[in-house]
């Protein structure tokens, strides 16, 4: 997901823009740039790579202007290059763009035939040329922008400078979030509330097809369709300290170690012990409506999808209704058979994942109530859904999701207990499950204490060319999440299977070069798991066994003992151990832990 920052006020924009870009780098970037208005012209500086590269180049550039825009780019159209970096300039117009201009090619061709030259492969540069073309025939910049954007099919979050309008920045939004905050004699623009931390306590959330004209002392919002403009205010919950590393080497390590506290925050105020149920204020569906639910659909991408998969294993036995778990990018286009009494739950840390947003719209179109299990307050999904449960996990900056996963599962378990208590779950069992959730933070503290032991295993496994993770029952979705962490952090090819599936093909992969991370948990299938482990041993793979129960092992196998936990907690406990393993493998391989190659924190394009 690209990042947009803008400033217009009484101070020089340059450093304010750079600070904002640095705070948004976690979202994914492969190039960055800023532009400021200097008297009668716009000066742009762009660079490939991260923001520190831009800072280096800026040492030899002058940006004195007090109005400017900035952008961190995660390539969609056009490879990462200086020419494709934003801001893009065409004629009098300079802009930064989040989103996709789907029908850009037809306008690029028409504008080229009208004599315009293009210097990049991006759709965004075409958007700048289209606005400039309209501005040649319309003196009012806002109308020129409106005329241009009405031709656009696709999505945009835009911040736009006009070289002959030094006292304004125009912004426009369709699907790609933009916030505007006034603070004294300055106006700040950002695609992400973390860029506004320390600058403002509230921000206006621009709505779809709205344009705002920002000046140093104020801003005004207009509808592109002459509708009344929205009035949505977002409280900025991110603070400068909450987006620091607090002494940890990486955001990922900080966020792994934060999990006892983040889970505590997810649980806070949501446990009703006397009634043995959860209290969830934001569901916005009546108990009667929830009682009528006959099945559930969980939807998400990546880690969020795996959180849904783990929750399915834990919830079906207590809620006793079918739960299907769907990958958002597949679900949004599939002809799904629904009978109309489903409850859907979309899971998303950022609340901005394009495929998941599309599923919300698809489900609402079909009259299916949609709950959101979301971390970022005021995000697009949080504002679209019918109700939901905020994670309150705090900002998750590292691209690899960790604390969001454990809080997503925790939030889904709270929902499950609520629904189960409406059905067959009795008071005592409800109280017992709530106690299992309350015990989670303490048990995770125990897992975090074995980081050193896991680090030693990570050094060995980081050297292997291929890896596999196996688990049975609820440890199967955990094995999927662990190999996702390993893939995105170490770039080592890794796969995960239900341990009972190995003899149906994956056994062929086993050899002394294969590293197998075997998750062995105390539970109804532990005997089966022991025999699956024997199959792996017989084929001489290199074994790392995470287990919460006693197990025989040979001297060349690594066995890491995890604390015993309840059925509800077990999946999260094994996942935290896997997070630490993947983290230390990435360190051993000197990878870019918080910003892995080719990845973005939030994928706002499909
Ligand atoms: C997880 O480590 C990845 N960064 C990725 O799979 C992520 O979980 C996925 O893109 C979904 O993001 P969301 O939770 O913000 O919707």
JSON list of N, CA, C and O in Angstrom, two decimals, residues 426-446:
[
{"chain": "A", "resi": 426, "resn": "UNK", "atom": "N", "xyz": [-23.11, -24.22, 28.42]},
{"chain": "A", "resi": 426, "resn": "UNK", "atom": "CA", "xyz": [-23.70, -23.83, 29.71]},
{"chain": "A", "resi": 426, "resn": "UNK", "atom": "C", "xyz": [-22.80, -22.83, 30.43]},
{"chain": "A", "resi": 426, "resn": "UNK", "atom": "O", "xyz": [-21.67, -22.56, 30.01]},
{"chain": "A", "resi": 427, "resn": "UNK", "atom": "N", "xyz": [-23.32, -22.32, 31.51]},
{"chain": "A", "resi": 427, "resn": "UNK", "atom": "CA", "xyz": [-22.64, -21.24, 32.26]},
{"chain": "A", "resi": 427, "resn": "UNK", "atom": "C", "xyz": [-21.25, -21.69, 32.68]},
{"chain": "A", "resi": 427, "resn": "UNK", "atom": "O", "xyz": [-20.26, -21.01, 32.41]},
{"chain": "A", "resi": 428, "resn": "UNK", "atom": "N", "xyz": [-21.16, -22.85, 33.28]},
{"chain": "A", "resi": 428, "resn": "UNK", "atom": "CA", "xyz": [-19.86, -23.31, 33.78]},
{"chain": "A", "resi": 428, "resn": "UNK", "atom": "C", "xyz": [-18.84, -23.47, 32.68]},
{"chain": "A", "resi": 428, "resn": "UNK", "atom": "O", "xyz": [-17.70, -23.00, 32.77]},
{"chain": "A", "resi": 429, "resn": "UNK", "atom": "N", "xyz": [-19.26, -24.05, 31.57]},
{"chain": "A", "resi": 429, "resn": "UNK", "atom": "CA", "xyz": [-18.30, -24.23, 30.46]},
{"chain": "A", "resi": 429, "resn": "UNK", "atom": "C", "xyz": [-17.92, -22.88, 29.86]},
{"chain": "A", "resi": 429, "resn": "UNK", "atom": "O", "xyz": [-16.79, -22.66, 29.43]},
{"chain": "A", "resi": 430, "resn": "UNK", "atom": "N", "xyz": [-18.89, -21.98, 29.83]},
{"chain": "A", "resi": 430, "resn": "UNK", "atom": "CA", "xyz": [-18.58, -20.64, 29.32]},
{"chain": "A", "resi": 430, "resn": "UNK", "atom": "C", "xyz": [-17.54, -19.95, 30.19]},
{"chain": "A", "resi": 430, "resn": "UNK", "atom": "O", "xyz": [-16.57, -19.37, 29.71]},
{"chain": "A", "resi": 431, "resn": "UNK", "atom": "N", "xyz": [-17.72, -20.07, 31.51]},
{"chain": "A", "resi": 431, "resn": "UNK", "atom": "CA", "xyz": [-16.75, -19.46, 32.43]},
{"chain": "A", "resi": 431, "resn": "UNK", "atom": "C", "xyz": [-15.38, -20.11, 32.28]},
{"chain": "A", "resi": 431, "resn": "UNK", "atom": "O", "xyz": [-14.35, -19.44, 32.29]},
{"chain": "A", "resi": 432, "resn": "UNK", "atom": "N", "xyz": [-15.38, -21.41, 32.07]},
{"chain": "A", "resi": 432, "resn": "UNK", "atom": "CA", "xyz": [-14.11, -22.14, 31.90]},
{"chain": "A", "resi": 432, "resn": "UNK", "atom": "C", "xyz": [-13.37, -21.63, 30.65]},
{"chain": "A", "resi": 432, "resn": "UNK", "atom": "O", "xyz": [-12.17, -21.34, 30.68]},
{"chain": "A", "resi": 433, "resn": "UNK", "atom": "N", "xyz": [-14.08, -21.46, 29.56]},
{"chain": "A", "resi": 433, "resn": "UNK", "atom": "CA", "xyz": [-13.44, -20.98, 28.33]},
{"chain": "A", "resi": 433, "resn": "UNK", "atom": "C", "xyz": [-12.93, -19.55, 28.51]},
{"chain": "A", "resi": 433, "resn": "UNK", "atom": "O", "xyz": [-11.85, -19.20, 28.05]},
{"chain": "A", "resi": 434, "resn": "UNK", "atom": "N", "xyz": [-13.68, -18.74, 29.22]},
{"chain": "A", "resi": 434, "resn": "UNK", "atom": "CA", "xyz": [-13.23, -17.36, 29.46]},
{"chain": "A", "resi": 434, "resn": "UNK", "atom": "C", "xyz": [-11.95, -17.37, 30.30]},
{"chain": "A", "resi": 434, "resn": "UNK", "atom": "O", "xyz": [-11.03, -16.60, 30.06]},
{"chain": "A", "resi": 435, "resn": "UNK", "atom": "N", "xyz": [-11.89, -18.29, 31.25]},
{"chain": "A", "resi": 435, "resn": "UNK", "atom": "CA", "xyz": [-10.66, -18.40, 32.06]},
{"chain": "A", "resi": 435, "resn": "UNK", "atom": "C", "xyz": [-9.47, -18.82, 31.19]},
{"chain": "A", "resi": 435, "resn": "UNK", "atom": "O", "xyz": [-8.36, -18.34, 31.37]},
{"chain": "A", "resi": 436, "resn": "UNK", "atom": "N", "xyz": [-9.74, -19.66, 30.21]},
{"chain": "A", "resi": 436, "resn": "UNK", "atom": "CA", "xyz": [-8.65, -20.07, 29.31]},
{"chain": "A", "resi": 436, "resn": "UNK", "atom": "C", "xyz": [-8.13, -18.86, 28.52]},
{"chain": "A", "resi": 436, "resn": "UNK", "atom": "O", "xyz": [-6.95, -18.70, 28.30]},
{"chain": "A", "resi": 437, "resn": "UNK", "atom": "N", "xyz": [-9.06, -17.98, 28.15]},
{"chain": "A", "resi": 437, "resn": "UNK", "atom": "CA", "xyz": [-8.62, -16.78, 27.44]},
{"chain": "A", "resi": 437, "resn": "UNK", "atom": "C", "xyz": [-7.85, -15.84, 28.37]},
{"chain": "A", "resi": 437, "resn": "UNK", "atom": "O", "xyz": [-6.82, -15.28, 28.01]},
{"chain": "A", "resi": 438, "resn": "UNK", "atom": "N", "xyz": [-8.35, -15.70, 29.58]},
{"chain": "A", "resi": 438, "resn": "UNK", "atom": "CA", "xyz": [-7.67, -14.81, 30.55]},
{"chain": "A", "resi": 438, "resn": "UNK", "atom": "C", "xyz": [-6.27, -15.30, 30.86]},
{"chain": "A", "resi": 438, "resn": "UNK", "atom": "O", "xyz": [-5.39, -14.52, 31.18]},
{"chain": "A", "resi": 439, "resn": "UNK", "atom": "N", "xyz": [-6.05, -16.61, 30.75]},
{"chain": "A", "resi": 439, "resn": "UNK", "atom": "CA", "xyz": [-4.73, -17.17, 31.07]},
{"chain": "A", "resi": 439, "resn": "UNK", "atom": "C", "xyz": [-3.73, -16.99, 29.93]},
{"chain": "A", "resi": 439, "resn": "UNK", "atom": "O", "xyz": [-2.52, -17.13, 30.11]},
{"chain": "A", "resi": 440, "resn": "UNK", "atom": "N", "xyz": [-4.22, -16.64, 28.76]},
{"chain": "A", "resi": 440, "resn": "UNK", "atom": "CA", "xyz": [-3.36, -16.55, 27.58]},
{"chain": "A", "resi": 440, "resn": "UNK", "atom": "C", "xyz": [-2.13, -15.65, 27.77]},
{"chain": "A", "resi": 440, "resn": "UNK", "atom": "O", "xyz": [-1.01, -16.07, 27.51]},
{"chain": "A", "resi": 441, "resn": "UNK", "atom": "N", "xyz": [-2.29, -14.40, 28.21]},
{"chain": "A", "resi": 441, "resn": "UNK", "atom": "CA", "xyz": [-1.11, -13.52, 28.32]},
{"chain": "A", "resi": 441, "resn": "UNK", "atom": "C", "xyz": [0.01, -14.15, 29.14]},
{"chain": "A", "resi": 441, "resn": "UNK", "atom": "O", "xyz": [1.18, -14.11, 28.75]},
{"chain": "A", "resi": 442, "resn": "UNK", "atom": "N", "xyz": [-0.32, -14.77, 30.22]},
{"chain": "A", "resi": 442, "resn": "UNK", "atom": "CA", "xyz": [0.71, -15.37, 31.10]},
{"chain": "A", "resi": 442, "resn": "UNK", "atom": "C", "xyz": [1.43, -16.51, 30.39]},
{"chain": "A", "resi": 442, "resn": "UNK", "atom": "O", "xyz": [2.66, -16.63, 30.45]},
{"chain": "A", "resi": 443, "resn": "UNK", "atom": "N", "xyz": [0.68, -17.32, 29.68]},
{"chain": "A", "resi": 443, "resn": "UNK", "atom": "CA", "xyz": [1.33, -18.47, 29.02]},
{"chain": "A", "resi": 443, "resn": "UNK", "atom": "C", "xyz": [2.24, -17.98, 27.89]},
{"chain": "A", "resi": 443, "resn": "UNK", "atom": "O", "xyz": [3.33, -18.49, 27.66]},
{"chain": "A", "resi": 444, "resn": "UNK", "atom": "N", "xyz": [1.80, -16.91, 27.23]},
{"chain": "A", "resi": 444, "resn": "UNK", "atom": "CA", "xyz": [2.65, -16.37, 26.15]},
{"chain": "A", "resi": 444, "resn": "UNK", "atom": "C", "xyz": [3.95, -15.84, 26.74]},
{"chain": "A", "resi": 444, "resn": "UNK", "atom": "O", "xyz": [5.03, -15.99, 26.15]},
{"chain": "A", "resi": 445, "resn": "UNK", "atom": "N", "xyz": [3.85, -15.23, 27.91]},
{"chain": "A", "resi": 445, "resn": "UNK", "atom": "CA", "xyz": [5.08, -14.77, 28.60]},
{"chain": "A", "resi": 445, "resn": "UNK", "atom": "C", "xyz": [6.06, -15.95, 28.74]},
{"chain": "A", "resi": 445, "resn": "UNK", "atom": "O", "xyz": [7.26, -15.82, 28.55]},
{"chain": "A", "resi": 446, "resn": "UNK", "atom": "N", "xyz": [5.52, -17.14, 29.05]},
{"chain": "A", "resi": 446, "resn": "UNK", "atom": "CA", "xyz": [6.37, -18.33, 29.21]},
{"chain": "A", "resi": 446, "resn": "UNK", "atom": "C", "xyz": [7.05, -18.69, 27.89]},
{"chain": "A", "resi": 446, "resn": "UNK", "atom": "O", "xyz": [8.23, -19.02, 27.83]}
]
